[in-house]
């Protein structure tokens, strides 16, 4: 990977708070922020759960509304 | 209730979107009604044990749904969905965000765009919801807020409960 595109990747990760980087002279050191990564993963997991639960409710509601679907 | 209904949950971190695709054992019109009539939305929108209550509903382009999700201990999470485009019974788009009790949108927090599409699947129907955030920064803000507001802990308790149930 060429340096400019590599730097672009770094900037995206940094903007997202997933890594921090520090430049000393010619050397840039990147550090992962596992807490942040975990928080993002967790949030999406919770969103998935929220939609699952929400749609379970909707299944139940639809079953009460549409008699012909009850016998499934 | 066990079911074999399709459920897809796809996260696209690059584009800051999540896509939720779900099959329902009902005709499209019925599912559309459940999404667009507040007396029906109130019966399913909040995940248990939370409850939904509508304060205002005007389902038309430029109109909005103002609602609250209430936890068993009375904690309230107000939200407001502003409808942008409506094509009955195929699709609607909206902006969803946090608000206060009087309906004022929390401008500190980014809103997500919802693109909801309803299609037939023989006797069933499929709803595909694409929730998108304007940028990674916006998504991060919402994640941070979610953790502060304690909504997370409510859902975590739910998660724990689910795990005990499936064991």
PDB file of N, CA and C in Angstrom, chain A residues 2-63:
ATOM      1  N   UNK A   2       0.535   2.210  -0.838  1.00  0.00           N
ATOM      2  CA  UNK A   2       1.321   3.448  -0.900  1.00  0.00           C
ATOM      3  C   UNK A   2       1.062   4.286   0.340  1.00  0.00           C
ATOM      4  N   UNK A   3       2.030   5.109   0.703  1.00  0.00           N
ATOM      5  CA  UNK A   3       1.924   5.896   1.924  1.00  0.00           C
ATOM      6  C   UNK A   3       0.686   6.802   1.967  1.00  0.00           C
ATOM      7  N   UNK A   4       0.368   7.532   0.880  1.00  0.00           N
ATOM      8  CA  UNK A   4      -0.812   8.408   0.958  1.00  0.00           C
ATOM      9  C   UNK A   4      -2.106   7.663   1.275  1.00  0.00           C
ATOM     10  N   UNK A   5      -2.317   6.494   0.651  1.00  0.00           N
ATOM     11  CA  UNK A   5      -3.557   5.762   0.945  1.00  0.00           C
ATOM     12  C   UNK A   5      -3.505   5.158   2.344  1.00  0.00           C
ATOM     13  N   UNK A   6      -2.305   4.793   2.771  1.00  0.00           N
ATOM     14  CA  UNK A   6      -2.152   4.288   4.132  1.00  0.00           C
ATOM     15  C   UNK A   6      -2.546   5.392   5.129  1.00  0.00           C
ATOM     16  N   UNK A   7      -2.065   6.606   4.869  1.00  0.00           N
ATOM     17  CA  UNK A   7      -2.377   7.726   5.764  1.00  0.00           C
ATOM     18  C   UNK A   7      -3.876   8.017   5.771  1.00  0.00           C
ATOM     19  N   UNK A   8      -4.514   7.822   4.620  1.00  0.00           N
ATOM     20  CA  UNK A   8      -5.957   8.043   4.534  1.00  0.00           C
ATOM     21  C   UNK A   8      -6.688   7.064   5.458  1.00  0.00           C
ATOM     22  N   UNK A   9      -6.248   5.812   5.421  1.00  0.00           N
ATOM     23  CA  UNK A   9      -6.843   4.790   6.296  1.00  0.00           C
ATOM     24  C   UNK A   9      -6.667   5.166   7.769  1.00  0.00           C
ATOM     25  N   UNK A  10      -5.437   5.590   8.077  1.00  0.00           N
ATOM     26  CA  UNK A  10      -5.119   5.966   9.466  1.00  0.00           C
ATOM     27  C   UNK A  10      -6.040   7.100   9.921  1.00  0.00           C
ATOM     28  N   UNK A  11      -6.216   8.083   9.039  1.00  0.00           N
ATOM     29  CA  UNK A  11      -7.044   9.238   9.411  1.00  0.00           C
ATOM     30  C   UNK A  11      -8.495   8.839   9.667  1.00  0.00           C
ATOM     31  N   UNK A  12      -8.994   7.926   8.857  1.00  0.00           N
ATOM     32  CA  UNK A  12     -10.377   7.459   9.045  1.00  0.00           C
ATOM     33  C   UNK A  12     -10.516   6.761  10.394  1.00  0.00           C
ATOM     34  N   UNK A  13      -9.566   5.868  10.678  1.00  0.00           N
ATOM     35  CA  UNK A  13      -9.614   5.132  11.953  1.00  0.00           C
ATOM     36  C   UNK A  13      -9.480   6.084  13.137  1.00  0.00           C
ATOM     37  N   UNK A  14      -8.652   7.101  12.955  1.00  0.00           N
ATOM     38  CA  UNK A  14      -8.420   8.061  14.018  1.00  0.00           C
ATOM     39  C   UNK A  14      -9.666   8.922  14.244  1.00  0.00           C
ATOM     40  N   UNK A  15     -10.272   9.344  13.145  1.00  0.00           N
ATOM     41  CA  UNK A  15     -11.485  10.167  13.242  1.00  0.00           C
ATOM     42  C   UNK A  15     -12.597   9.395  13.937  1.00  0.00           C
ATOM     43  N   UNK A  16     -12.606   8.090  13.718  1.00  0.00           N
ATOM     44  CA  UNK A  16     -13.635   7.251  14.338  1.00  0.00           C
ATOM     45  C   UNK A  16     -13.306   6.944  15.793  1.00  0.00           C
ATOM     46  N   UNK A  17     -12.129   7.365  16.240  1.00  0.00           N
ATOM     47  CA  UNK A  17     -11.744   7.143  17.627  1.00  0.00           C
ATOM     48  C   UNK A  17     -11.275   5.725  17.901  1.00  0.00           C
ATOM     49  N   UNK A  18     -11.019   4.969  16.845  1.00  0.00           N
ATOM     50  CA  UNK A  18     -10.643   3.566  17.034  1.00  0.00           C
ATOM     51  C   UNK A  18      -9.146   3.412  17.301  1.00  0.00           C
ATOM     52  N   UNK A  19      -8.354   4.402  16.842  1.00  0.00           N
ATOM     53  CA  UNK A  19      -6.923   4.392  17.152  1.00  0.00           C
ATOM     54  C   UNK A  19      -6.497   5.815  17.522  1.00  0.00           C
ATOM     55  N   UNK A  20      -5.364   5.924  18.184  1.00  0.00           N
ATOM     56  CA  UNK A  20      -4.717   7.230  18.330  1.00  0.00           C
ATOM     57  C   UNK A  20      -3.335   7.105  17.717  1.00  0.00           C
ATOM     58  N   UNK A  21      -2.840   8.162  17.097  1.00  0.00           N
ATOM     59  CA  UNK A  21      -1.498   8.088  16.530  1.00  0.00           C
ATOM     60  C   UNK A  21      -0.709   9.330  16.909  1.00  0.00           C
ATOM     61  N   UNK A  22       0.612   9.153  16.983  1.00  0.00           N
ATOM     62  CA  UNK A  22       1.474  10.250  17.383  1.00  0.00           C
ATOM     63  C   UNK A  22       2.728  10.205  16.523  1.00  0.00           C
ATOM     64  N   UNK A  23       3.118  11.358  16.007  1.00  0.00           N
ATOM     65  CA  UNK A  23       4.284  11.382  15.136  1.00  0.00           C
ATOM     66  C   UNK A  23       5.464  12.023  15.868  1.00  0.00           C
ATOM     67  N   UNK A  24       6.569  11.293  15.898  1.00  0.00           N
ATOM     68  CA  UNK A  24       7.812  11.835  16.469  1.00  0.00           C
ATOM     69  C   UNK A  24       8.866  11.726  15.382  1.00  0.00           C
ATOM     70  N   UNK A  25       9.301  12.847  14.879  1.00  0.00           N
ATOM     71  CA  UNK A  25      10.250  12.827  13.766  1.00  0.00           C
ATOM     72  C   UNK A  25       9.622  12.191  12.548  1.00  0.00           C
ATOM     73  N   UNK A  26      10.230  11.123  12.047  1.00  0.00           N
ATOM     74  CA  UNK A  26       9.687  10.451  10.856  1.00  0.00           C
ATOM     75  C   UNK A  26       8.801   9.278  11.232  1.00  0.00           C
ATOM     76  N   UNK A  27       8.694   9.028  12.489  1.00  0.00           N
ATOM     77  CA  UNK A  27       7.986   7.811  12.926  1.00  0.00           C
ATOM     78  C   UNK A  27       6.613   8.146  13.497  1.00  0.00           C
ATOM     79  N   UNK A  28       5.567   7.500  12.946  1.00  0.00           N
ATOM     80  CA  UNK A  28       4.225   7.659  13.502  1.00  0.00           C
ATOM     81  C   UNK A  28       3.830   6.362  14.222  1.00  0.00           C
ATOM     82  N   UNK A  29       3.490   6.496  15.472  1.00  0.00           N
ATOM     83  CA  UNK A  29       3.101   5.323  16.265  1.00  0.00           C
ATOM     84  C   UNK A  29       1.585   5.312  16.432  1.00  0.00           C
ATOM     85  N   UNK A  30       0.961   4.198  16.065  1.00  0.00           N
ATOM     86  CA  UNK A  30      -0.494   4.069  16.198  1.00  0.00           C
ATOM     87  C   UNK A  30      -0.819   3.130  17.348  1.00  0.00           C
ATOM     88  N   UNK A  31      -1.803   3.518  18.118  1.00  0.00           N
ATOM     89  CA  UNK A  31      -2.225   2.674  19.228  1.00  0.00           C
ATOM     90  C   UNK A  31      -3.706   2.368  19.098  1.00  0.00           C
ATOM     91  N   UNK A  32      -4.034   1.096  19.173  1.00  0.00           N
ATOM     92  CA  UNK A  32      -5.437   0.671  19.124  1.00  0.00           C
ATOM     93  C   UNK A  32      -6.159   1.100  20.387  1.00  0.00           C
ATOM     94  N   UNK A  33      -7.419   1.487  20.218  1.00  0.00           N
ATOM     95  CA  UNK A  33      -8.225   1.772  21.402  1.00  0.00           C
ATOM     96  C   UNK A  33      -9.305   0.708  21.528  1.00  0.00           C
ATOM     97  N   UNK A  34      -8.933  -0.418  22.148  1.00  0.00           N
ATOM     98  CA  UNK A  34      -9.862  -1.557  22.191  1.00  0.00           C
ATOM     99  C   UNK A  34     -11.187  -1.213  22.868  1.00  0.00           C
ATOM    100  N   UNK A  35     -11.135  -0.247  23.817  1.00  0.00           N
ATOM    101  CA  UNK A  35     -12.377   0.148  24.502  1.00  0.00           C
ATOM    102  C   UNK A  35     -13.374   0.696  23.488  1.00  0.00           C
ATOM    103  N   UNK A  36     -12.864   1.517  22.578  1.00  0.00           N
ATOM    104  CA  UNK A  36     -13.708   2.116  21.555  1.00  0.00           C
ATOM    105  C   UNK A  36     -14.272   1.066  20.595  1.00  0.00           C
ATOM    106  N   UNK A  37     -13.351   0.187  20.157  1.00  0.00           N
ATOM    107  CA  UNK A  37     -13.774  -0.891  19.253  1.00  0.00           C
ATOM    108  C   UNK A  37     -14.877  -1.711  19.892  1.00  0.00           C
ATOM    109  N   UNK A  38     -14.665  -2.037  21.170  1.00  0.00           N
ATOM    110  CA  UNK A  38     -15.640  -2.864  21.879  1.00  0.00           C
ATOM    111  C   UNK A  38     -16.966  -2.133  21.991  1.00  0.00           C
ATOM    112  N   UNK A  39     -16.907  -0.815  22.226  1.00  0.00           N
ATOM    113  CA  UNK A  39     -18.132  -0.032  22.371  1.00  0.00           C
ATOM    114  C   UNK A  39     -18.949  -0.036  21.081  1.00  0.00           C
ATOM    115  N   UNK A  40     -18.252   0.084  19.955  1.00  0.00           N
ATOM    116  CA  UNK A  40     -18.940   0.090  18.663  1.00  0.00           C
ATOM    117  C   UNK A  40     -19.586  -1.263  18.400  1.00  0.00           C
ATOM    118  N   UNK A  41     -18.801  -2.328  18.642  1.00  0.00           N
ATOM    119  CA  UNK A  41     -19.332  -3.680  18.443  1.00  0.00           C
ATOM    120  C   UNK A  41     -20.550  -3.919  19.320  1.00  0.00           C
ATOM    121  N   UNK A  42     -20.427  -3.459  20.557  1.00  0.00           N
ATOM    122  CA  UNK A  42     -21.508  -3.665  21.514  1.00  0.00           C
ATOM    123  C   UNK A  42     -22.759  -2.943  21.080  1.00  0.00           C
ATOM    124  N   UNK A  43     -22.564  -1.725  20.609  1.00  0.00           N
ATOM    125  CA  UNK A  43     -23.716  -0.912  20.200  1.00  0.00           C
ATOM    126  C   UNK A  43     -24.475  -1.594  19.058  1.00  0.00           C
ATOM    127  N   UNK A  44     -23.729  -2.087  18.078  1.00  0.00           N
ATOM    128  CA  UNK A  44     -24.400  -2.766  16.959  1.00  0.00           C
ATOM    129  C   UNK A  44     -25.095  -4.038  17.441  1.00  0.00           C
ATOM    130  N   UNK A  45     -24.469  -4.722  18.383  1.00  0.00           N
ATOM    131  CA  UNK A  45     -25.088  -5.920  18.972  1.00  0.00           C
ATOM    132  C   UNK A  45     -26.406  -5.574  19.638  1.00  0.00           C
ATOM    133  N   UNK A  46     -26.407  -4.438  20.345  1.00  0.00           N
ATOM    134  CA  UNK A  46     -27.618  -4.005  21.030  1.00  0.00           C
ATOM    135  C   UNK A  46     -28.697  -3.575  20.043  1.00  0.00           C
ATOM    136  N   UNK A  47     -28.259  -2.946  18.960  1.00  0.00           N
ATOM    137  CA  UNK A  47     -29.218  -2.547  17.936  1.00  0.00           C
ATOM    138  C   UNK A  47     -29.885  -3.780  17.333  1.00  0.00           C
ATOM    139  N   UNK A  48     -29.076  -4.785  17.097  1.00  0.00           N
ATOM    140  CA  UNK A  48     -29.612  -6.038  16.538  1.00  0.00           C
ATOM    141  C   UNK A  48     -30.661  -6.631  17.477  1.00  0.00           C
ATOM    142  N   UNK A  49     -30.308  -6.634  18.759  1.00  0.00           N
ATOM    143  CA  UNK A  49     -31.220  -7.166  19.765  1.00  0.00           C
ATOM    144  C   UNK A  49     -32.517  -6.349  19.809  1.00  0.00           C
ATOM    145  N   UNK A  50     -32.347  -5.023  19.736  1.00  0.00           N
ATOM    146  CA  UNK A  50     -33.511  -4.143  19.766  1.00  0.00           C
ATOM    147  C   UNK A  50     -34.464  -4.460  18.607  1.00  0.00           C
ATOM    148  N   UNK A  51     -33.915  -4.626  17.419  1.00  0.00           N
ATOM    149  CA  UNK A  51     -34.752  -4.926  16.253  1.00  0.00           C
ATOM    150  C   UNK A  51     -35.389  -6.308  16.360  1.00  0.00           C
ATOM    151  N   UNK A  52     -34.639  -7.269  16.917  1.00  0.00           N
ATOM    152  CA  UNK A  52     -35.207  -8.610  17.098  1.00  0.00           C
ATOM    153  C   UNK A  52     -36.429  -8.554  18.010  1.00  0.00           C
ATOM    154  N   UNK A  53     -36.244  -7.842  19.142  1.00  0.00           N
ATOM    155  CA  UNK A  53     -37.324  -7.760  20.118  1.00  0.00           C
ATOM    156  C   UNK A  53     -38.523  -7.003  19.564  1.00  0.00           C
ATOM    157  N   UNK A  54     -38.213  -5.903  18.901  1.00  0.00           N
ATOM    158  CA  UNK A  54     -39.246  -5.072  18.286  1.00  0.00           C
ATOM    159  C   UNK A  54     -40.076  -5.899  17.296  1.00  0.00           C
ATOM    160  N   UNK A  55     -39.397  -6.670  16.498  1.00  0.00           N
ATOM    161  CA  UNK A  55     -40.097  -7.449  15.471  1.00  0.00           C
ATOM    162  C   UNK A  55     -40.820  -8.667  16.051  1.00  0.00           C
ATOM    163  N   UNK A  56     -40.337  -9.174  17.180  1.00  0.00           N
ATOM    164  CA  UNK A  56     -41.112 -10.231  17.864  1.00  0.00           C
ATOM    165  C   UNK A  56     -42.470  -9.665  18.270  1.00  0.00           C
ATOM    166  N   UNK A  57     -42.451  -8.439  18.787  1.00  0.00           N
ATOM    167  CA  UNK A  57     -43.711  -7.770  19.145  1.00  0.00           C
ATOM    168  C   UNK A  57     -44.620  -7.648  17.932  1.00  0.00           C
ATOM    169  N   UNK A  58     -44.007  -7.249  16.809  1.00  0.00           N
ATOM    170  CA  UNK A  58     -44.812  -7.033  15.596  1.00  0.00           C
ATOM    171  C   UNK A  58     -45.411  -8.348  15.095  1.00  0.00           C
ATOM    172  N   UNK A  59     -44.647  -9.445  15.194  1.00  0.00           N
ATOM    173  CA  UNK A  59     -45.182 -10.768  14.837  1.00  0.00           C
ATOM    174  C   UNK A  59     -46.455 -11.053  15.624  1.00  0.00           C
ATOM    175  N   UNK A  60     -46.353 -10.812  16.938  1.00  0.00           N
ATOM    176  CA  UNK A  60     -47.498 -11.088  17.813  1.00  0.00           C
ATOM    177  C   UNK A  60     -48.695 -10.222  17.462  1.00  0.00           C
ATOM    178  N   UNK A  61     -48.423  -8.949  17.201  1.00  0.00           N
ATOM    179  CA  UNK A  61     -49.502  -8.030  16.847  1.00  0.00           C
ATOM    180  C   UNK A  61     -50.173  -8.455  15.534  1.00  0.00           C
ATOM    181  N   UNK A  62     -49.353  -8.785  14.542  1.00  0.00           N
ATOM    182  CA  UNK A  62     -49.891  -9.199  13.237  1.00  0.00           C
ATOM    183  C   UNK A  62     -50.743 -10.458  13.382  1.00  0.00           C
ATOM    184  N   UNK A  63     -50.305 -11.362  14.243  1.00  0.00           N
ATOM    185  CA  UNK A  63     -51.049 -12.614  14.448  1.00  0.00           C
ATOM    186  C   UNK A  63     -52.441 -12.340  15.011  1.00  0.00           C
TER     187      UNK A  63
END
